[in-house]
Amino acid sequence: MNGMEQVIEAFSPEDTRGIGQQLGRTAQPGELYALIGDLGVGKTVLTQGIAEGLGIAEPICSPTFTIVQVYEEGRIPFYHFDVYRIGDIGEMDEIGYEDYFYGDGLTMVEWANLIEELLPEHYRQITIEKDLEKGFDYRRITIRER
């Protein structure tokens, strides 16, 4: 599976959410999704879809100030990280990131490129990109097994 890459096109936020739902339905305990994409590209929409796919009903919002938000009500626990505002890597140790990264749930890390050295050996990198030539709501979602 290592090195496999899948490119999915989304033409609306609903498409992006649907792709997330599919990822959530197939997620396995102990997996980590590293989510990469610019501000406003739809990372939260995709994450909301993943949560729905896991069976989580409560609203998902980015844990920008708390770094991690834990949702226990789904099929497996969902650990949602947003490391955009992280000052230094030591903050990750303080919140005990390893308990999540190597835990029994699905870990989702927004802005994962900022803490790349902490990521486990194997993870799923999800990159969301815009292409304005294909329309305002178009997104290219690349899923790569690493």
Coordinates of N, CA and C in Angstrom, one line a residue:
M1 N 0.8 -1.2 0.0 CA 0.0 0.0 0.0 C 0.9 1.3 0.0
N2 N 2.1 1.1 0.5 CA 3.0 2.3 0.6 C 3.2 2.9 -0.8
G3 N 3.1 4.3 -0.8 CA 3.3 5.0 -2.0 C 2.1 5.1 -3.0
M4 N 1.1 4.4 -2.6 CA -0.1 4.5 -3.5 C -0.7 5.9 -3.4
E5 N -1.2 6.3 -4.5 CA -1.8 7.7 -4.6 C -3.1 7.6 -5.3
Q6 N -4.1 8.4 -4.8 CA -5.4 8.5 -5.4 C -5.8 10.0 -5.5
V7 N -6.2 10.4 -6.7 CA -6.7 11.8 -6.8 C -8.2 11.8 -7.1
I8 N -8.9 12.6 -6.3 CA -10.3 12.7 -6.4 C -10.7 14.1 -6.6
E9 N -11.6 14.4 -7.6 CA -12.0 15.7 -7.9 C -13.3 16.0 -7.2
A10 N -13.4 17.2 -6.6 CA -14.6 17.6 -5.9 C -15.0 19.0 -6.6
F11 N -16.3 19.1 -6.9 CA -16.8 20.3 -7.6 C -17.7 21.1 -6.7
S12 N -17.8 20.7 -5.4 CA -18.6 21.5 -4.5 C -18.3 21.1 -3.1
P13 N -18.6 22.0 -2.1 CA -18.4 21.6 -0.7 C -19.1 20.3 -0.4
E14 N -20.2 20.0 -1.0 CA -20.9 18.8 -0.7 C -20.1 17.6 -1.2
D15 N -19.4 17.7 -2.3 CA -18.6 16.7 -2.8 C -17.4 16.4 -1.8
T16 N -16.8 17.5 -1.4 CA -15.7 17.4 -0.4 C -16.2 16.7 0.9
R17 N -17.4 17.1 1.3 CA -17.9 16.4 2.5 C -18.2 14.9 2.3
G18 N -18.7 14.6 1.1 CA -19.0 13.2 0.8 C -17.7 12.4 0.7
I19 N -16.6 13.0 0.2 CA -15.3 12.2 0.2 C -14.9 12.0 1.6
G20 N -15.1 13.0 2.5 CA -14.8 12.8 3.9 C -15.6 11.7 4.5
Q21 N -16.9 11.7 4.2 CA -17.8 10.6 4.8 C -17.3 9.2 4.4
Q22 N -16.9 9.1 3.2 CA -16.3 7.8 2.7 C -15.1 7.4 3.5
L23 N -14.2 8.4 3.7 CA -13.0 8.1 4.5 C -13.3 7.7 5.9
G24 N -14.3 8.4 6.5 CA -14.7 8.1 7.8 C -15.3 6.7 8.0
R25 N -16.0 6.3 6.9 CA -16.7 5.0 7.0 C -15.7 3.9 6.9
T26 N -14.5 4.1 6.3 CA -13.6 3.0 6.1 C -12.4 3.2 7.0
A27 N -12.3 4.2 7.9 CA -11.2 4.4 8.8 C -11.1 3.3 9.8
Q28 N -9.8 3.0 10.1 CA -9.5 1.9 11.0 C -8.9 2.5 12.3
P29 N -9.1 1.8 13.4 CA -8.4 2.3 14.6 C -6.9 2.3 14.5
G30 N -6.3 3.4 15.0 CA -4.9 3.6 14.9 C -4.4 4.3 13.6
E31 N -5.3 4.6 12.7 CA -4.9 5.4 11.5 C -4.7 6.8 11.8
L32 N -3.8 7.5 11.0 CA -3.6 8.9 11.1 C -3.7 9.5 9.7
Y33 N -4.5 10.5 9.7 CA -4.7 11.3 8.4 C -4.0 12.6 8.6
A34 N -3.0 12.9 7.7 CA -2.3 14.2 7.7 C -2.9 15.1 6.7
L35 N -3.6 16.2 7.1 CA -4.3 17.0 6.2 C -3.6 18.3 5.9
I36 N -3.4 18.5 4.6 CA -2.6 19.6 4.1 C -3.3 20.4 3.1
G37 N -3.3 21.7 3.3 CA -4.0 22.6 2.3 C -4.1 24.0 2.9
D38 N -4.1 25.0 2.0 CA -4.1 26.4 2.4 C -5.4 26.7 3.2
L39 N -5.4 27.9 3.8 CA -6.6 28.4 4.5 C -7.7 28.5 3.5
G40 N -8.9 28.1 4.0 CA -10.1 28.3 3.2 C -10.3 27.3 2.0
V41 N -9.5 26.2 2.1 CA -9.5 25.3 1.0 C -10.6 24.2 1.2
G42 N -11.0 24.1 2.4 CA -12.1 23.1 2.7 C -11.6 22.0 3.7
K43 N -10.6 22.2 4.4 CA -10.1 21.2 5.4 C -11.2 20.9 6.4
T44 N -11.9 21.9 6.9 CA -12.9 21.7 7.9 C -14.1 20.9 7.3
V45 N -14.5 21.2 6.1 CA -15.6 20.5 5.5 C -15.3 19.1 5.3
L46 N -14.0 18.8 4.9 CA -13.6 17.4 4.7 C -13.6 16.7 6.1
T47 N -13.1 17.4 7.1 CA -13.1 16.8 8.5 C -14.5 16.6 9.0
Q48 N -15.4 17.5 8.7 CA -16.8 17.3 9.1 C -17.4 16.0 8.5
G49 N -17.1 15.8 7.2 CA -17.5 14.6 6.5 C -16.9 13.3 7.2
I50 N -15.7 13.4 7.5 CA -15.0 12.2 8.1 C -15.7 11.9 9.4
A51 N -16.0 12.9 10.2 CA -16.7 12.7 11.5 C -18.1 12.1 11.3
E52 N -18.8 12.6 10.3 CA -20.1 12.0 10.0 C -20.0 10.6 9.6
G53 N -18.9 10.3 8.8 CA -18.7 8.9 8.4 C -18.4 8.0 9.5
L54 N -17.8 8.5 10.6 CA -17.5 7.8 11.8 C -18.8 7.7 12.7
G55 N -19.9 8.4 12.4 CA -21.1 8.3 13.2 C -21.1 9.4 14.3
I56 N -20.4 10.4 14.1 CA -20.4 11.5 15.1 C -21.4 12.6 14.7
A57 N -22.3 12.9 15.6 CA -23.4 13.8 15.2 C -23.1 15.2 15.6
E58 N -22.3 15.4 16.7 CA -22.0 16.8 17.2 C -21.2 17.6 16.1
P59 N -21.4 18.9 16.1 CA -20.7 19.7 15.1 C -19.2 19.7 15.4
I60 N -18.5 19.7 14.3 CA -17.0 19.7 14.4 C -16.5 21.1 14.0
C61 N -15.7 21.7 14.9 CA -15.1 22.9 14.5 C -13.6 22.8 14.7
S62 N -12.8 23.5 14.0 CA -11.3 23.4 14.2 C -10.8 23.7 15.6
P63 N -10.1 22.9 16.2 CA -9.6 23.1 17.5 C -8.3 24.1 17.5
T64 N -8.5 25.2 16.9 CA -7.4 26.1 16.6 C -6.6 26.5 17.9
F65 N -7.4 26.7 19.0 CA -6.7 27.2 20.2 C -6.4 26.1 21.2
T66 N -7.1 25.0 21.1 CA -6.8 23.9 22.0 C -5.9 22.8 21.4
I67 N -5.6 22.9 20.2 CA -4.7 22.0 19.4 C -5.4 20.7 19.2
V68 N -6.1 20.1 20.2 CA -6.8 18.8 19.9 C -8.2 18.8 20.5
Q69 N -9.1 18.2 19.7 CA -10.4 18.0 20.2 C -10.7 16.5 20.1
V70 N -11.3 15.9 21.1 CA -11.6 14.5 21.1 C -13.1 14.3 21.1
Y71 N -13.5 13.4 20.1 CA -14.9 13.0 20.0 C -15.0 11.5 20.2
E72 N -15.8 11.1 21.2 CA -15.8 9.7 21.6 C -17.1 9.0 21.1
E73 N -18.0 9.7 20.5 CA -19.4 9.1 20.3 C -19.5 8.3 19.0
G74 N -18.4 8.3 18.2 CA -18.5 7.6 16.9 C -18.1 6.1 17.1
R75 N -18.0 5.5 15.9 CA -17.7 4.0 15.8 C -16.3 3.8 16.4
I76 N -15.4 4.7 16.2 CA -14.1 4.7 16.9 C -13.8 6.1 17.4
P77 N -13.0 6.3 18.4 CA -12.7 7.7 18.8 C -12.1 8.5 17.7
F78 N -12.3 9.8 17.7 CA -11.8 10.7 16.7 C -11.0 11.8 17.4
Y79 N -9.7 11.9 17.0 CA -8.8 12.9 17.6 C -8.5 13.9 16.5
H80 N -9.0 15.1 16.7 CA -8.9 16.1 15.7 C -7.9 17.2 16.1
F81 N -6.7 17.2 15.5 CA -5.7 18.2 15.8 C -5.7 19.3 14.8
D82 N -5.4 20.5 15.2 CA -5.1 21.6 14.3 C -3.8 22.3 14.9
V83 N -2.7 22.1 14.2 CA -1.4 22.6 14.7 C -1.0 23.9 14.0
Y84 N -1.9 24.6 13.4 CA -1.6 25.8 12.7 C -0.9 26.8 13.6
R85 N -1.4 27.0 14.8 CA -0.9 28.0 15.7 C 0.2 27.5 16.7
I86 N 0.7 26.3 16.4 CA 1.7 25.7 17.4 C 2.9 26.6 17.4
G87 N 3.4 26.9 18.6 CA 4.6 27.7 18.7 C 5.9 26.9 18.5
D88 N 6.0 25.8 19.2 CA 7.1 24.9 19.0 C 6.6 23.5 19.2
I89 N 7.4 22.6 18.8 CA 7.1 21.2 18.8 C 6.9 20.6 20.2
G90 N 7.5 21.3 21.2 CA 7.3 20.9 22.6 C 5.9 20.9 23.1
E91 N 5.1 21.8 22.5 CA 3.7 21.9 22.8 C 3.0 20.5 22.6
M92 N 3.4 19.8 21.6 CA 2.8 18.5 21.2 C 3.1 17.5 22.3
D93 N 4.3 17.6 22.9 CA 4.7 16.7 24.0 C 3.8 17.0 25.2
E94 N 3.6 18.3 25.5 CA 2.8 18.7 26.6 C 1.4 18.1 26.6
I95 N 0.8 18.0 25.4 CA -0.6 17.5 25.3 C -0.6 15.9 25.2
G96 N 0.6 15.3 25.1 CA 0.7 13.9 25.1 C 0.2 13.3 23.7
Y97 N 0.7 14.0 22.7 CA 0.3 13.6 21.3 C 0.4 12.1 21.0
E98 N 1.4 11.5 21.6 CA 1.6 10.0 21.2 C 0.5 9.2 21.6
D99 N -0.2 9.5 22.7 CA -1.4 8.8 23.2 C -2.5 8.8 22.1
Y100 N -2.5 9.9 21.3 CA -3.5 10.0 20.2 C -3.0 9.3 19.0
F101 N -1.7 9.7 18.6 CA -1.2 9.2 17.3 C -1.1 7.7 17.3
Y102 N -0.8 7.1 18.5 CA -0.7 5.6 18.5 C -1.8 5.0 19.3
G103 N -2.9 5.7 19.3 CA -4.1 5.3 20.1 C -5.0 4.4 19.3
D104 N -6.2 4.2 19.8 CA -7.2 3.3 19.2 C -8.3 3.9 18.4
G105 N -8.0 5.2 18.1 CA -9.0 5.9 17.2 C -8.4 6.3 15.9
L106 N -9.1 7.2 15.3 CA -8.6 7.9 14.0 C -8.1 9.3 14.4
T107 N -6.8 9.5 14.1 CA -6.2 10.8 14.3 C -6.2 11.6 13.0
M108 N -6.7 12.9 13.1 CA -6.7 13.8 11.9 C -5.9 15.0 12.3
V109 N -4.8 15.3 11.6 CA -4.0 16.4 11.9 C -4.0 17.5 10.7
E110 N -4.7 18.6 11.0 CA -4.7 19.7 10.1 C -3.3 20.4 10.2
W111 N -2.8 20.9 9.0 CA -1.5 21.5 8.9 C -0.4 20.6 9.4
A112 N -0.5 19.3 9.0 CA 0.4 18.3 9.5 C 1.9 18.5 9.0
N113 N 2.0 19.3 8.0 CA 3.4 19.6 7.5 C 4.2 20.3 8.5
L114 N 3.5 21.0 9.4 CA 4.2 21.8 10.4 C 4.9 20.9 11.5
I115 N 4.4 19.7 11.7 CA 5.0 18.8 12.7 C 5.4 17.5 12.1
E116 N 5.9 17.6 10.8 CA 6.2 16.4 10.1 C 7.1 15.4 10.8
E117 N 8.0 15.9 11.6 CA 9.0 15.0 12.3 C 8.3 14.2 13.4
L118 N 7.1 14.5 13.8 CA 6.4 13.8 14.8 C 5.4 12.7 14.2
L119 N 5.2 12.7 12.9 CA 4.2 11.8 12.3 C 4.8 10.4 12.4
P120 N 3.9 9.4 12.5 CA 4.3 8.0 12.6 C 4.9 7.6 11.2
E121 N 5.5 6.4 11.2 CA 6.1 5.9 10.0 C 5.1 5.8 8.9
H122 N 3.9 5.3 9.2 CA 2.9 5.1 8.1 C 1.7 6.0 8.5
Y123 N 1.3 6.8 7.5 CA 0.1 7.6 7.7 C -0.5 7.9 6.3
R124 N -1.7 8.5 6.3 CA -2.3 8.8 5.0 C -2.3 10.3 4.9
Q125 N -1.6 10.8 3.9 CA -1.5 12.2 3.6 C -2.6 12.6 2.7
I126 N -3.4 13.6 3.1 CA -4.5 14.1 2.3 C -4.3 15.6 2.0
T127 N -4.1 15.9 0.7 CA -3.8 17.2 0.3 C -5.0 17.8 -0.5
I128 N -5.5 19.0 -0.1 CA -6.6 19.6 -0.8 C -6.0 20.9 -1.5
E129 N -6.3 21.0 -2.8 CA -5.8 22.1 -3.6 C -7.0 22.7 -4.4
K130 N -6.9 24.0 -4.6 CA -7.8 24.7 -5.5 C -7.2 24.7 -6.9
D131 N -8.1 24.8 -7.9 CA -7.7 25.1 -9.3 C -8.7 26.0 -9.9
L132 N -8.5 27.3 -9.8 CA -9.5 28.3 -10.2 C -9.9 28.2 -11.7
E133 N -9.1 27.6 -12.5 CA -9.4 27.4 -13.9 C -10.6 26.4 -14.0
K134 N -10.7 25.5 -13.0 CA -11.8 24.5 -13.1 C -13.0 25.0 -12.3
G135 N -13.0 26.2 -11.7 CA -14.2 26.7 -11.0 C -13.8 27.1 -9.6
F136 N -14.6 28.0 -9.0 CA -14.4 28.5 -7.7 C -14.5 27.4 -6.6
D137 N -15.4 26.4 -6.8 CA -15.6 25.4 -5.8 C -14.8 24.1 -6.1
Y138 N -14.1 24.1 -7.2 CA -13.3 22.9 -7.5 C -12.2 22.6 -6.5
R139 N -12.0 21.4 -6.1 CA -10.9 21.0 -5.3 C -10.3 19.7 -5.8
R140 N -9.0 19.6 -5.8 CA -8.3 18.4 -6.1 C -7.8 17.8 -4.8
I141 N -8.3 16.6 -4.5 CA -8.0 15.9 -3.2 C -7.1 14.7 -3.5
T142 N -5.8 14.8 -3.0 CA -4.9 13.8 -3.3 C -4.6 13.0 -2.0
I143 N -4.9 11.7 -2.1 CA -4.7 10.8 -0.9 C -3.5 9.9 -1.2
R144 N -2.5 10.0 -0.3 CA -1.2 9.3 -0.6 C -0.9 8.5 0.7
E145 N -0.6 7.2 0.5 CA -0.2 6.3 1.6 C 1.3 6.6 1.8
R146 N 1.7 6.9 3.0 CA 3.1 7.1 3.3 C 3.7 6.1 4.3

